[in-house]
CSV table of C-alpha atoms in Angstrom, one decimal:
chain,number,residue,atom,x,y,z
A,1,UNK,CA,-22.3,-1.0,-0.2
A,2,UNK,CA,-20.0,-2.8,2.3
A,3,UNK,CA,-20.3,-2.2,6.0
A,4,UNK,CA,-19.3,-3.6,9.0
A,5,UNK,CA,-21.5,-3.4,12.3
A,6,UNK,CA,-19.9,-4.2,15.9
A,7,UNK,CA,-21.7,-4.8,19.4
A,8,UNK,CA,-21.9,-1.5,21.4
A,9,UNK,CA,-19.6,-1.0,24.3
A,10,UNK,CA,-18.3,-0.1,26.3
A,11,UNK,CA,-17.8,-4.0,27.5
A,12,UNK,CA,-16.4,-3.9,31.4
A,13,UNK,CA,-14.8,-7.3,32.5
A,14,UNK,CA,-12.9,-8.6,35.1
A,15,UNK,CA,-9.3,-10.6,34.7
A,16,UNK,CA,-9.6,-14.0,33.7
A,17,UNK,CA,-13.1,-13.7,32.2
A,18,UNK,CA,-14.2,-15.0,28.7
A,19,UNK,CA,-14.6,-12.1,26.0
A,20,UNK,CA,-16.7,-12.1,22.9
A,21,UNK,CA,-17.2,-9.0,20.6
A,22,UNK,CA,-19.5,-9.4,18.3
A,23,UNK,CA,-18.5,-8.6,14.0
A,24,UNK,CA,-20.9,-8.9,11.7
A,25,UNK,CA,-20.2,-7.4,8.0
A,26,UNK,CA,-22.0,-6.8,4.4
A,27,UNK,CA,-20.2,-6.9,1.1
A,28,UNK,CA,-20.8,-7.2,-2.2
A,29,UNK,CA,-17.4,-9.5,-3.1
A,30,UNK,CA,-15.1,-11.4,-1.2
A,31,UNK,CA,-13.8,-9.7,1.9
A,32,UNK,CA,-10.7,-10.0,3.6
A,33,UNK,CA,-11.4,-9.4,7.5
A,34,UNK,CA,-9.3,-8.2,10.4
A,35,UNK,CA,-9.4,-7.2,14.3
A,36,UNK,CA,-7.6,-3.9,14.9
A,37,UNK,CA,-6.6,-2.7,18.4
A,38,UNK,CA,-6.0,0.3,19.3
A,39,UNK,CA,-4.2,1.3,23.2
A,40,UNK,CA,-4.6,4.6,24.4
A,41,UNK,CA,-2.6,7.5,22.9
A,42,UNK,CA,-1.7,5.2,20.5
A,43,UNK,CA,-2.6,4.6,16.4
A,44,UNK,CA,-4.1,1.0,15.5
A,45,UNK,CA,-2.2,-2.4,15.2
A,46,UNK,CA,-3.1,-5.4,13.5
A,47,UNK,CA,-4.9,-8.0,15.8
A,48,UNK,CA,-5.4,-11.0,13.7
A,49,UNK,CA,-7.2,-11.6,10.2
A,50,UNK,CA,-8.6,-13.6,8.3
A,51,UNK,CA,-8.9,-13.9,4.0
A,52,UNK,CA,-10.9,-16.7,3.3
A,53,UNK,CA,-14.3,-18.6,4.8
A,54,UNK,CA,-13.4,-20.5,7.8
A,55,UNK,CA,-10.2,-19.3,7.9
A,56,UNK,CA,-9.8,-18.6,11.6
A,57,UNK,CA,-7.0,-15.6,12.4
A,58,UNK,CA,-5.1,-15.9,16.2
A,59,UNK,CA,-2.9,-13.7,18.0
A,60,UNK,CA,-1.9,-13.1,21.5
A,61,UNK,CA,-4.8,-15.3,22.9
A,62,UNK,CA,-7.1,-13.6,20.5
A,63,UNK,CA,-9.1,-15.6,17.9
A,64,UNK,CA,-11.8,-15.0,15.2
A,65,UNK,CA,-13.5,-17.1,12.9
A,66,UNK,CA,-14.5,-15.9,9.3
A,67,UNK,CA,-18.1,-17.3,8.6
A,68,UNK,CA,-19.5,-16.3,5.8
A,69,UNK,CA,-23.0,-18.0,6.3
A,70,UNK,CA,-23.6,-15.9,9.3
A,71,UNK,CA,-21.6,-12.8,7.3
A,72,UNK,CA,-20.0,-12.6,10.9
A,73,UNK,CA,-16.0,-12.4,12.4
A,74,UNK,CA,-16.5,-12.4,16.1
A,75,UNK,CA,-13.5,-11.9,18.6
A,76,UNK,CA,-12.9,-14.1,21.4
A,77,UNK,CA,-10.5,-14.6,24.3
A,78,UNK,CA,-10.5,-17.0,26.6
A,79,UNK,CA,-9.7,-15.4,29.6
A,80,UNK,CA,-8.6,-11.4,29.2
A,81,UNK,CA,-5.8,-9.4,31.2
A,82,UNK,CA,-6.0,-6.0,32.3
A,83,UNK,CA,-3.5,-5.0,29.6
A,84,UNK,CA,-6.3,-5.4,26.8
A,85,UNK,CA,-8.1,-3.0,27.6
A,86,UNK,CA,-8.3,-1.0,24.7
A,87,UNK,CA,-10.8,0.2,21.5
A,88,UNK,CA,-11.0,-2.8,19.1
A,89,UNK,CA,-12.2,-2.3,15.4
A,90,UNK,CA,-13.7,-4.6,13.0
A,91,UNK,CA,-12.9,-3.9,9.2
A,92,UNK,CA,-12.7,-5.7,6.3
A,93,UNK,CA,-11.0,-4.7,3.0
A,94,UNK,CA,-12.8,-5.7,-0.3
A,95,UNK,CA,-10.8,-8.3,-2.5
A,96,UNK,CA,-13.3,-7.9,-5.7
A,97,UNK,CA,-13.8,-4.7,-7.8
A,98,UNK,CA,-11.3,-2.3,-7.3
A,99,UNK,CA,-9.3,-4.4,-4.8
A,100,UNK,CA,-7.6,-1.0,-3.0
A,101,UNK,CA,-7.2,-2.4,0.1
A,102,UNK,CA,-8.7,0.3,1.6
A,103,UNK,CA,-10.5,-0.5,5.1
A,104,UNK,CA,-14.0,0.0,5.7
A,105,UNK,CA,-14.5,-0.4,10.0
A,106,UNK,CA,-17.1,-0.6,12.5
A,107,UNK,CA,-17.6,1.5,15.2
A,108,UNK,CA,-14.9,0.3,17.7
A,109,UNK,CA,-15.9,-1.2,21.0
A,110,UNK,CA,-13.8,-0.4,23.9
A,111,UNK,CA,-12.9,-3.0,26.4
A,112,UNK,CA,-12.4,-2.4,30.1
A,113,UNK,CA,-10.7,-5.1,32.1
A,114,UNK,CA,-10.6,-5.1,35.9
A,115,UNK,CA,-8.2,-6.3,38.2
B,1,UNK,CA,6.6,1.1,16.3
B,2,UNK,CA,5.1,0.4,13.2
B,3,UNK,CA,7.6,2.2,11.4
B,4,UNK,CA,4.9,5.2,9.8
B,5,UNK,CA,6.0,8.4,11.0
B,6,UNK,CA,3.3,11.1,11.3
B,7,UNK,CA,3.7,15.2,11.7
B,8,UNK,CA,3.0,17.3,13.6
B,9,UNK,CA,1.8,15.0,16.7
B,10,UNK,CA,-1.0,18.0,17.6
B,11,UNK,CA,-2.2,20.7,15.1
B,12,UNK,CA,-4.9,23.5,17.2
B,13,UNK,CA,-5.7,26.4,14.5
B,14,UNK,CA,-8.5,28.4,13.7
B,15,UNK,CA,-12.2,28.2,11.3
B,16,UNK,CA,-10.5,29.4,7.9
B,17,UNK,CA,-7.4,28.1,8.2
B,18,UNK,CA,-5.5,25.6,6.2
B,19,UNK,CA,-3.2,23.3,7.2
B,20,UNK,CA,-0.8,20.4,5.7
B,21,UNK,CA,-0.4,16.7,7.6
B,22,UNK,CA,2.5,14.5,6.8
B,23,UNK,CA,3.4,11.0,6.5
B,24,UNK,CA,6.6,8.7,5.8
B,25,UNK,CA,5.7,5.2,5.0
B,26,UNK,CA,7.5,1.9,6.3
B,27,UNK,CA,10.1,1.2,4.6
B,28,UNK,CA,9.7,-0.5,0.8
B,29,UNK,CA,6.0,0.6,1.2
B,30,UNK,CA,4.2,1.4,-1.9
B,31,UNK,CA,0.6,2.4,-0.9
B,32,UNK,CA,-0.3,5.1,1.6
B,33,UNK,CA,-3.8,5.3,3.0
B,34,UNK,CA,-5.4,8.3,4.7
B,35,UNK,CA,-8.3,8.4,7.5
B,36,UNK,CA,-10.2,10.0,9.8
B,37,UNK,CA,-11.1,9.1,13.4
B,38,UNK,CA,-13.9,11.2,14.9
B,39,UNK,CA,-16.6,10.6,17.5
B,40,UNK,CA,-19.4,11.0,15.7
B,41,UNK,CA,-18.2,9.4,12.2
B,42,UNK,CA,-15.8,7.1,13.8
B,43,UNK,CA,-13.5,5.7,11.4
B,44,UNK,CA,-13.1,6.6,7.9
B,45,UNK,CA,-11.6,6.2,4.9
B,46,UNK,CA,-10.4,9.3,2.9
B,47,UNK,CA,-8.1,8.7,0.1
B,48,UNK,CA,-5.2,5.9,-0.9
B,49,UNK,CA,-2.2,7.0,-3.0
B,50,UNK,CA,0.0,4.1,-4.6
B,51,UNK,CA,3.6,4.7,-6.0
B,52,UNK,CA,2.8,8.4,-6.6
B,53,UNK,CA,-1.0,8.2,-8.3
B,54,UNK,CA,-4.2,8.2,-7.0
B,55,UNK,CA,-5.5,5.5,-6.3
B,56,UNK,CA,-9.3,5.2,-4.6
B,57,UNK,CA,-11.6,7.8,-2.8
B,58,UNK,CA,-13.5,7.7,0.3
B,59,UNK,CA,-15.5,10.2,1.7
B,60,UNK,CA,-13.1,13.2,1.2
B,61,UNK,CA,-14.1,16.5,1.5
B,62,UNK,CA,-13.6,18.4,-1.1
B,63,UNK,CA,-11.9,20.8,0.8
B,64,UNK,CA,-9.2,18.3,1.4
B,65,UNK,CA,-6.8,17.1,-0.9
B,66,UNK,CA,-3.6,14.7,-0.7
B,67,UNK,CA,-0.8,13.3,-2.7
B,68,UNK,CA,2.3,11.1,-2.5
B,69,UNK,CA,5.8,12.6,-3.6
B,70,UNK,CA,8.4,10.6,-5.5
B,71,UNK,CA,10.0,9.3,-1.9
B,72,UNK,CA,6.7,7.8,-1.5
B,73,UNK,CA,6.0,10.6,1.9
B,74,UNK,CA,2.2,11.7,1.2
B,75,UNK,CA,0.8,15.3,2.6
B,76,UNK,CA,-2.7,15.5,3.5
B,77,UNK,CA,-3.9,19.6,2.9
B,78,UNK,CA,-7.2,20.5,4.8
B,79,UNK,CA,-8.5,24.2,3.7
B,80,UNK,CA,-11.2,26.1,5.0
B,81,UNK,CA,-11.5,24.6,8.1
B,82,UNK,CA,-14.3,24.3,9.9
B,83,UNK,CA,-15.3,22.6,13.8
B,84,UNK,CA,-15.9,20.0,12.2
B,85,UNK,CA,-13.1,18.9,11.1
B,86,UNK,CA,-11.7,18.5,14.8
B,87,UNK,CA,-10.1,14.9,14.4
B,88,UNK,CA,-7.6,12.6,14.7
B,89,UNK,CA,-6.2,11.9,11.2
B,90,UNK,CA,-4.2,8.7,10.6
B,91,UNK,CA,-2.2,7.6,7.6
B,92,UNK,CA,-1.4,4.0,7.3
B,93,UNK,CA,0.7,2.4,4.6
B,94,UNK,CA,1.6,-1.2,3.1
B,95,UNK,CA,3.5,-3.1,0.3
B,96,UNK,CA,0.7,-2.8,-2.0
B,97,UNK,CA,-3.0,-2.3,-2.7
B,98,UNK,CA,-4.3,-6.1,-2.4
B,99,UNK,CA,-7.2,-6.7,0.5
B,100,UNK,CA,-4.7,-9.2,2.0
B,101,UNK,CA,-1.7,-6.6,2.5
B,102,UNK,CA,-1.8,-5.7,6.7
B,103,UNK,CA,-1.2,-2.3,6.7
B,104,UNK,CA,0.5,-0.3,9.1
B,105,UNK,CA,-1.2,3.1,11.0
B,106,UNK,CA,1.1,5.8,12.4
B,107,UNK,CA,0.5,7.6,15.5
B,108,UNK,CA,-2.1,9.9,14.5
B,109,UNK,CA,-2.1,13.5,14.2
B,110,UNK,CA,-5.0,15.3,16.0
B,111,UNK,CA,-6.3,18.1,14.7
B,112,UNK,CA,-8.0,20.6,16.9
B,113,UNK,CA,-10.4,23.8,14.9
B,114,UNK,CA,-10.7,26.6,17.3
């Protein structure tokens, strides 16, 4: 069945410095993939995705690149800010049989950043 | 604000009880997705409803059961509760049911089983 697996955290940073969080999925079709985010107190938003191999999705600083030789999304930022810290999800959402949309999502990792 | 609307905010009842969670869609949204955040299952997908039918299953109890009125607002009912259950339950919605349509999570309602 589909799954998606994402690096344990928590991942403790300081401002300015280079972030990677590591995606890697399984599925049986074609996935489309997307970064969540998800602040405190709050219910998840839409980081960036991506439908398509080597598509790359960017938002806010925020990149990932859909590889499907490596079956892996990874998120990067160059140079992260105190107000990302947050729980960022993995998912991806299976375009073959079916095609619900519904997400399937890794664990979460949560992302500290220090001033 | 993503525009999904989710009540009550904070539900604490007892084992045994039932309960009934709501959601209002964006706008012009068709589909409505249910799921459940918890710390040892994390995320998970529980059950989509589009334009009033059911439309795929996740791994929903079968204590649980949903559906989607004809304004397109969908109740989630959970019976027999157990600790367990103890969770934050989201509903997320979007135009349609394609892999490439973002969809859109309300605020969560957390559900606490005394």
């Amino acid at each position: 069945g589909n799954s998606v697996t994402q690096m344990e955290g928590p991942v403790t940073l300081s401002e300015e410095a280079f972030l990677t969080i590591n995606c890697t999925y399984t599925a049986t079709g074609y996935p489309s993939l997307f970064w969540y985010v998800q602040y405190p107190g709050e219910g998840l938003q839409l980081l960036l995705k991506a439908t398509k191999a080597d598509d790359k999705g960017s938002n806010k600083g925020f990149e990932a690149t859909y590889r499907k030789e490596t079956t892996s999304f990874h998120l990067e930022k160059g140079s992260v800010q105190v107000s990302d810290s947050a729980v960022y999800f993995c998912a991806l959402s299976d375009a073959g049989s079916g095609n619900t949309g519904k997400l399937i999502f890794g664990q979460g990792t949560t992302l500290q950043v220090k001033p | 604000d993503s525009g999904v609307t989710q009540t009550p905010k904070h539900l604490i009842t007892a084992t045994g009880q039932r309960v009934t969670l709501r959601c209002s869609p964006r706008s012009g949204d068709l589909s409505v997705y249910w799921y459940q955040q918890s710390l040892d299952q994390g995320l998970q997908f529980l059950i989509q409803y589009y334009n009033g039918e059911e439309r795929a299953k996740g791994n929903i109890l079968e204590r649980f059961s949903a559906q989607q009125f004809p304004d397109l607002h969908s109740e989630l009912n959970l019976s027999s509760l157990e600790l367990g259950d103890s969770a934050l339950y989201f509903c997320a919605s979007s135009v349609g049911t394609s892999a490439y349509n973002e969809q859109f999570f309300g605020p969560g309602t957390r559900l606490t089983v005394l």
